XYZ file of C-alpha atoms in Angstrom:
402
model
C 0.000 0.000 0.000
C 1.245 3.650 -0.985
C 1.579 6.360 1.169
C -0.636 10.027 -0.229
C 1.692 11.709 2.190
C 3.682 13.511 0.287
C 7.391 13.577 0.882
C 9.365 16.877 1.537
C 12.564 15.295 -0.394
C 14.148 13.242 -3.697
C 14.982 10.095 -3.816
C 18.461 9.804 -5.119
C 17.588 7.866 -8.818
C 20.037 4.617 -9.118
C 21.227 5.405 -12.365
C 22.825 8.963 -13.429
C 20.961 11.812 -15.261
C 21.657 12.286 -18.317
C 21.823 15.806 -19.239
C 19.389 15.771 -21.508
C 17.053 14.616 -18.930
C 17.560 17.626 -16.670
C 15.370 19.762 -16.405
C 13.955 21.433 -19.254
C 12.020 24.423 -18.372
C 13.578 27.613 -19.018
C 14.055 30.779 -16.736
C 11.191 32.797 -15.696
C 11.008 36.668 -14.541
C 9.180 35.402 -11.348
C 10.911 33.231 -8.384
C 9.045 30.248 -7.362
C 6.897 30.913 -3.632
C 6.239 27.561 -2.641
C 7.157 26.846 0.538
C 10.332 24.367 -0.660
C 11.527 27.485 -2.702
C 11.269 29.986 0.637
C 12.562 27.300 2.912
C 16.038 27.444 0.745
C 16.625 31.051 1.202
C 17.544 31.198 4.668
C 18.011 34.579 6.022
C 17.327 35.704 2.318
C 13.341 35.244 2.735
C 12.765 38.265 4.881
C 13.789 40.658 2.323
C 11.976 41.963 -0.284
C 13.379 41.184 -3.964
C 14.228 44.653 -4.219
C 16.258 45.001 -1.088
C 18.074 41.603 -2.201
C 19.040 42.828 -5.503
C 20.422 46.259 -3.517
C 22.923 43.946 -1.329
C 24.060 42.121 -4.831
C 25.629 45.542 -5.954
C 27.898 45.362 -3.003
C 29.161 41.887 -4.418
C 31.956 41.162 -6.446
C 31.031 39.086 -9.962
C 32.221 36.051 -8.025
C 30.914 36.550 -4.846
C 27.649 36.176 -6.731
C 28.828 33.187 -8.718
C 29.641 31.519 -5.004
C 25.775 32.697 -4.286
C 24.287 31.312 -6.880
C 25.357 27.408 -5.591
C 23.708 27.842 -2.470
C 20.493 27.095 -3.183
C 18.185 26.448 -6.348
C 15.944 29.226 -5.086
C 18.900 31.562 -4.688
C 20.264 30.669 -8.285
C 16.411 31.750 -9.698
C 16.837 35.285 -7.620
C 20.096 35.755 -9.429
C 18.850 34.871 -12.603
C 16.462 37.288 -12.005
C 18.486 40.112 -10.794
C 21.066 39.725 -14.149
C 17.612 40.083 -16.304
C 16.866 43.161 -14.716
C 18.009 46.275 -16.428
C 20.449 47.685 -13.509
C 21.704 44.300 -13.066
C 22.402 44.272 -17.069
C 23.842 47.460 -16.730
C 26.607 46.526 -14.235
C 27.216 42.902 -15.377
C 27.528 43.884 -19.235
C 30.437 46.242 -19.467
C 30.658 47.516 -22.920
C 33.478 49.858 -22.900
C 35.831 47.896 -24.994
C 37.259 50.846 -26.891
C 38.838 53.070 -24.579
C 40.980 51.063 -22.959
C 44.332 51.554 -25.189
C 44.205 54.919 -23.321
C 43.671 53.707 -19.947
C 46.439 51.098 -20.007
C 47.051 47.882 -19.870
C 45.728 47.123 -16.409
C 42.228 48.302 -17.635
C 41.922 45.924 -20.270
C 43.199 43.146 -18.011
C 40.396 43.886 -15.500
C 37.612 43.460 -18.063
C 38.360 40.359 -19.587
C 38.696 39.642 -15.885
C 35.393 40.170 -15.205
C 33.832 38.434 -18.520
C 35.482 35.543 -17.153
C 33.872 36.038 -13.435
C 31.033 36.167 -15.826
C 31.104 33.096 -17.507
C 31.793 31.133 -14.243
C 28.439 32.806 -12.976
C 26.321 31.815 -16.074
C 28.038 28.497 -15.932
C 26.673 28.076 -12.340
C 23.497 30.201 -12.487
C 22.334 27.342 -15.051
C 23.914 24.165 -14.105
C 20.768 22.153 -14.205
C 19.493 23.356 -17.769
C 20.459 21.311 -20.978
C 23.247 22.575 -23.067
C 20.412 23.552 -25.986
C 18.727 25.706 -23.308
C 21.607 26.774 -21.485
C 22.809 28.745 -24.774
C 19.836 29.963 -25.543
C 19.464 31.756 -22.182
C 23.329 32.807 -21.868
C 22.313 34.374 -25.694
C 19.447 36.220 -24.751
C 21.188 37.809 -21.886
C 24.727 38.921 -24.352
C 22.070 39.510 -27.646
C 22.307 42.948 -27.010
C 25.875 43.313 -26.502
C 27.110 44.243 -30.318
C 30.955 44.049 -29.841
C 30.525 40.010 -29.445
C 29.164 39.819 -32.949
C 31.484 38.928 -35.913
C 30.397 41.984 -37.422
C 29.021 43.994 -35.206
C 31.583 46.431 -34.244
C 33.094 49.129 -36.287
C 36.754 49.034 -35.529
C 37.459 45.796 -34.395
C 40.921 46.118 -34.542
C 40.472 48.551 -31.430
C 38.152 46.014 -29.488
C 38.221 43.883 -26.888
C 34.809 42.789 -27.424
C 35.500 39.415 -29.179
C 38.061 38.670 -26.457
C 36.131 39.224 -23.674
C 33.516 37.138 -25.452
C 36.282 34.513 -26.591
C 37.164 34.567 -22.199
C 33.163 34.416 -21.720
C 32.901 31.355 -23.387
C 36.213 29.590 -22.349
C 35.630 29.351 -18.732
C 31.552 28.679 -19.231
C 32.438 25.451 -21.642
C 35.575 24.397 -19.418
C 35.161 20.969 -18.783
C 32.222 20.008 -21.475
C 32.824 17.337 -22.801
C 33.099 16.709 -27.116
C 29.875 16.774 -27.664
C 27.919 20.132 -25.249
C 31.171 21.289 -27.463
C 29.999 20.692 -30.806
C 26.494 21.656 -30.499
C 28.290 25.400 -28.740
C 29.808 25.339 -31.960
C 26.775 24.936 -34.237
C 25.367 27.497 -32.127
C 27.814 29.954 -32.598
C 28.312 29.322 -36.339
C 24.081 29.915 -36.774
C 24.205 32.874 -34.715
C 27.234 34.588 -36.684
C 26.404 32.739 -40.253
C 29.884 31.593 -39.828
C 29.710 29.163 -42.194
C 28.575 31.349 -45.009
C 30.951 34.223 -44.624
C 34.161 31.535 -44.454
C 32.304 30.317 -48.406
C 32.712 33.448 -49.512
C 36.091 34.274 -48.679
C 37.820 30.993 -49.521
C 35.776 30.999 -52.985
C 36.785 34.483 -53.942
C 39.577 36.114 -55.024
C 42.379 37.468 -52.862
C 41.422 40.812 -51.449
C 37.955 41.135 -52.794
C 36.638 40.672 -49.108
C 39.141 41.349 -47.159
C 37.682 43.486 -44.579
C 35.184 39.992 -44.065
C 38.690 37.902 -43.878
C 39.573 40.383 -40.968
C 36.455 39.894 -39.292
C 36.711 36.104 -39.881
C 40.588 36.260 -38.213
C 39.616 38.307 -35.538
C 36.188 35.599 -34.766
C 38.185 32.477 -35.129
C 40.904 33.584 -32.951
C 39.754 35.831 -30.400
C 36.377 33.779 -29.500
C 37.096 30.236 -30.623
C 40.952 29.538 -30.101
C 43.434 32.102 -28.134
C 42.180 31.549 -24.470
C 43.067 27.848 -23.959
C 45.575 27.322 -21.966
C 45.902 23.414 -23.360
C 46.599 22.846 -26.657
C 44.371 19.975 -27.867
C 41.612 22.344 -26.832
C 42.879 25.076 -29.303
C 43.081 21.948 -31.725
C 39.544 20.902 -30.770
C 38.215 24.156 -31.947
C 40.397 24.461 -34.843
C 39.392 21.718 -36.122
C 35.506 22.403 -35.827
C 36.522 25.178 -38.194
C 38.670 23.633 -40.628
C 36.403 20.145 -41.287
C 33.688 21.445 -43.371
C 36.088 22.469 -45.907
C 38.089 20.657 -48.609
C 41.665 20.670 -48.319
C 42.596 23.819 -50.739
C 39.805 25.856 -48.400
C 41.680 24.392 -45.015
C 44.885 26.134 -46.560
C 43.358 29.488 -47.432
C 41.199 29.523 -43.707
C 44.510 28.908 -42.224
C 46.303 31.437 -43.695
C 43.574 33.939 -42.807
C 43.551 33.173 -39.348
C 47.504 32.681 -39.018
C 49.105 34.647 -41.680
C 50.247 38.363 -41.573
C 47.759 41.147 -41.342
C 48.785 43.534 -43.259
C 48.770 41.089 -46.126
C 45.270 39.445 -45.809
C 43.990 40.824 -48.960
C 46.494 39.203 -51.059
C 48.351 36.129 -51.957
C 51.523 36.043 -50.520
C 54.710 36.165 -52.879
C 56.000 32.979 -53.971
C 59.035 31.697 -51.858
C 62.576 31.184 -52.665
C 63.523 28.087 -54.150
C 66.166 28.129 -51.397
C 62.856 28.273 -49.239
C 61.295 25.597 -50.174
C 64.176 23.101 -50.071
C 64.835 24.263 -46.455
C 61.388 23.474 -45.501
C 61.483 20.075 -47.461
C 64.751 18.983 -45.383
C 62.598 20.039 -42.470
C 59.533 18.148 -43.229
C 61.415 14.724 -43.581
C 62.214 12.373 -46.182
C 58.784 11.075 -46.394
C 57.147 14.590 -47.280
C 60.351 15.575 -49.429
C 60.273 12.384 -51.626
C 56.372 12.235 -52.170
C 56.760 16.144 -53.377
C 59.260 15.268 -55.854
C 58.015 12.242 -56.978
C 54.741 14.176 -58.078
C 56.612 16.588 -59.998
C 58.924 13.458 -61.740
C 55.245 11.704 -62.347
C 53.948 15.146 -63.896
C 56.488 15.649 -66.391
C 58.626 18.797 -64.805
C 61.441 17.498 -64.790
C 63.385 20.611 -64.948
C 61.568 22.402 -62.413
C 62.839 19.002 -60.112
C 66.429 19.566 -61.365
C 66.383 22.593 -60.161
C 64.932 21.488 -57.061
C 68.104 18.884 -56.369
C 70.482 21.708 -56.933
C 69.005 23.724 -53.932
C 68.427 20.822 -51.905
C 72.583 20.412 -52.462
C 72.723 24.152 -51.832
C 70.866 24.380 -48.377
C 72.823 21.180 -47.507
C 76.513 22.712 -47.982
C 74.861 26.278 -46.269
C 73.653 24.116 -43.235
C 76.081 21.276 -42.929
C 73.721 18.795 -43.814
C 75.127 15.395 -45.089
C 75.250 15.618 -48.491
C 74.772 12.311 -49.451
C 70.993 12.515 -48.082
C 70.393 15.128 -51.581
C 72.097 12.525 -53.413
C 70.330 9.187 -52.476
C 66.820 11.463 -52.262
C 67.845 12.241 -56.022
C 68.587 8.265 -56.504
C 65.847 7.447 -54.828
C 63.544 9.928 -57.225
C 65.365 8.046 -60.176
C 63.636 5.343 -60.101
C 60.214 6.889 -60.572
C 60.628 7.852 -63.973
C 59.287 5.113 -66.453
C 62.085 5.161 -69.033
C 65.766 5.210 -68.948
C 65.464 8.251 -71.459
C 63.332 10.556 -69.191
C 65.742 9.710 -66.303
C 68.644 10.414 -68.506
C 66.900 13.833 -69.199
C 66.340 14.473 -65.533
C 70.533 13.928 -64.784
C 71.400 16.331 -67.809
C 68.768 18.584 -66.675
C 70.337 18.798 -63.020
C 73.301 19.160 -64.649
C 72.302 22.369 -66.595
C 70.683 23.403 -63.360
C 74.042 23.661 -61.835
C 75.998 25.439 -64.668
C 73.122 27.987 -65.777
C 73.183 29.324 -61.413
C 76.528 29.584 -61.390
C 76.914 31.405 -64.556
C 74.109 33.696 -62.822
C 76.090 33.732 -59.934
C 79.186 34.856 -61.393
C 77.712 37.381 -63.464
C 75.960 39.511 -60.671
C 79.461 39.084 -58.879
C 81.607 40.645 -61.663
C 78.928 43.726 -62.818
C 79.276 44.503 -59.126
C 76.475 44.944 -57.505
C 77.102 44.224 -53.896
C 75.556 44.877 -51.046
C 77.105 45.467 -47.558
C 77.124 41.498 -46.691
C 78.542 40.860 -50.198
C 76.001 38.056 -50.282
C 76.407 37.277 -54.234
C 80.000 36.708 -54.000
C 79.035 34.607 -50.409
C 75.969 32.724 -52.491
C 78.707 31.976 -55.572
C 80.990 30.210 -52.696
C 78.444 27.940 -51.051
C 77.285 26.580 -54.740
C 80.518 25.617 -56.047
C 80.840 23.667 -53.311
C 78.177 22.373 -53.272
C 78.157 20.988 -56.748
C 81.353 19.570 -55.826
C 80.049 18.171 -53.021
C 77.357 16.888 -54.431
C 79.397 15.591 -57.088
C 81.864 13.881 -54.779
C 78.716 11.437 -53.134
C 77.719 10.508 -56.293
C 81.639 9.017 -57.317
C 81.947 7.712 -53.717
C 78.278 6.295 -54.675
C 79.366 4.680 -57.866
C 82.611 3.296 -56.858
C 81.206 1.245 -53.991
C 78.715 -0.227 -56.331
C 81.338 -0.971 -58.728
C 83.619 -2.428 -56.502
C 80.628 -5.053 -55.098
């Protein structure tokens, strides 16, 4: 037989909630006054709401957060005083410009305090699901322009997107993959993320780049600069780079990462003396697929060229120069006739003589600059190609001699 008496507490469930089986319904501009809800507020039910909200505006930001996890019925009074308009007043600082002036120390105390913030959001709705937690936290910064991708007028003067990027850090701190991804969906329908990052990476250099600017200053300020771990920064980078084939990941990157003052065009192409560096760097794996395509794709003499610089950087950076020879033997073997890799060895060969003859001219009409780097660049290629040329005999007499 059942009890009608009704019970005064909650029986702890044997299995855990789930948080989407929290509770559901959203925040309301009145605080419950049943006689559970007056019970929790201790001292707190003798005063009016009015006199309550007064005595918050003696608290710090996280003096309230520590409030707010006192009681359910205390979190609801909270929730209603940050609705209110003097509450949005003091908890929404908006002076994000000014603060160049001020110093330093200004701008350190307001991100300060968007991260107090977030910790009392996070708290304030720690029962809600993550769908209705955003939606709350986003009618409460809606009005707050300087957190919108393009919302402020000189967002290179801003700290709104930082303080927003801080916001959000310490509310999602912990969440696990996927409360993360659906923040991200949220963020990217709010700010038509999505859509703007089309346009840029489908149109031509510098035809949008004040939106590439915006993008940058999104990606990085809100999404990726305020974790202090790394695979979180990779988390988030990667919610922004997946969408996108791979020639759009490379032109996103470069718009978040590359120089500012040359967003709105495409960089200048690099030295070949560059590029070998950076193949050296990226290991013989990388190196030999990136040559092999070009022996595959007929450019031979483009590849020639290639090997020379490869023996160049090695002689500049005492590298072992028999790694540029067997990467060269190795790359050999890819062509499909004897004849085209016959072509390839003359065509190295010319490689050598036609940049030294370059060389040598720019030495003898004279123009030098202070470091006398012509005469300096002449040095390091002669011996390199007789470097270089020294492997490949000590090369071919040990296979002779076997």
């Amino acid at each position: 037989m059942t009890s009608s008496v009704r019970t005064s507490f909650t029986l702890i469930p044997h299995q855990k909630y789930r948080r989407s089986s929290r509770r559901s319904k959203p925040f309301c501009n009145t605080v419950d006054t049943d006689s559970e809800s007056l019970s929790t507020l201790g001292n707190f039910k003798a005063l009016p709401l009015e006199i309550f909200q007064m005595v918050l505006k003696y608290l710090s930001v996280k003096d309230i957060s520590m409030l707010s996890m006192v009681s359910k019925a205390i979190s609801n009074h909270l929730i209603n005083y940050i609705s209110t308009s003097s509450g949005n007043r003091r908890l929404l600082l908006q002076d994000f410009h000014n603060l160049e002036i001020s110093g330093k120390r200004e701008g350190s105390c307001v991100l300060e305090h968007y991260r107090s913030l977030g910790l009392l959001l996070k708290r304030c709705t720690l029962l809600l699901p993550t769908k209705d937690r955003l939606k709350y936290i986003h009618k409460i910064l809606s009005e707050v322009s300087c957190f919108k991708l393009s919302g402020c007028p000189s967002p290179l003067h801003c700290l709104g997107l930082q303080c927003y990027g801080v916001f959000l850090q310490t509310l999602t701190a912990g969440w696990d993959e996927l409360e993360c991804h659906r923040v991200f969906n949220f963020l990217c329908e709010l700010s038509n993320l999505p859509r703007k990052v089309q346009t840029v990476v489908s149109s031509k250099p510098g035809s949008a780049r004040k939106l590439e600017l915006r993008i940058r200053l999104f990606c990085r300020s809100v999404l990726l600069n305020h974790w202090i771990h790394r695979s979180d920064s990779a988390f988030w980078l990667t919610r922004i780079l997946k969408p996108w084939p791979m020639v759009n990941q490379a032109r996103l990157l470069y718009i978040i990462f590359g120089p500012v003052s040359s967003l709105n065009v495409v960089p200048r192409e690099w030295l070949m003396e560059n590029n070998a560096r950076l193949l050296i760097l990226s290991g013989n794996n990388i190196c030999f697929t990136f040559m092999a395509s070009k022996a595959v794709n007929g450019r031979a003499v483009e590849l020639a060229k290639l090997v020379v610089f490869l023996a160049l950087v090695c002689e500049k950076e005492l590298y072992c120069m028999d790694w540029a020879v067997k990467m060269m033997q190795k790359v050999c073997k890819v062509f499909s006739t004897p004849g085209e890799r016959n072509n390839f060895l003359q065509s190295v060969e010319n490689a050598f003589a036609h940049m030294i003859m370059d060389m040598l001219q720019s030495v003898m009409s004279g123009d030098r600059d202070e470091e006398d780097s012509s005469f300096l660049n002449l040095f390091h290629l002669v011996n390199a190609q007789a470097n270089f040329h020294k492997e490949i005999l000590y090369l071919t007499m040990r296979s002779t001699s076997t």
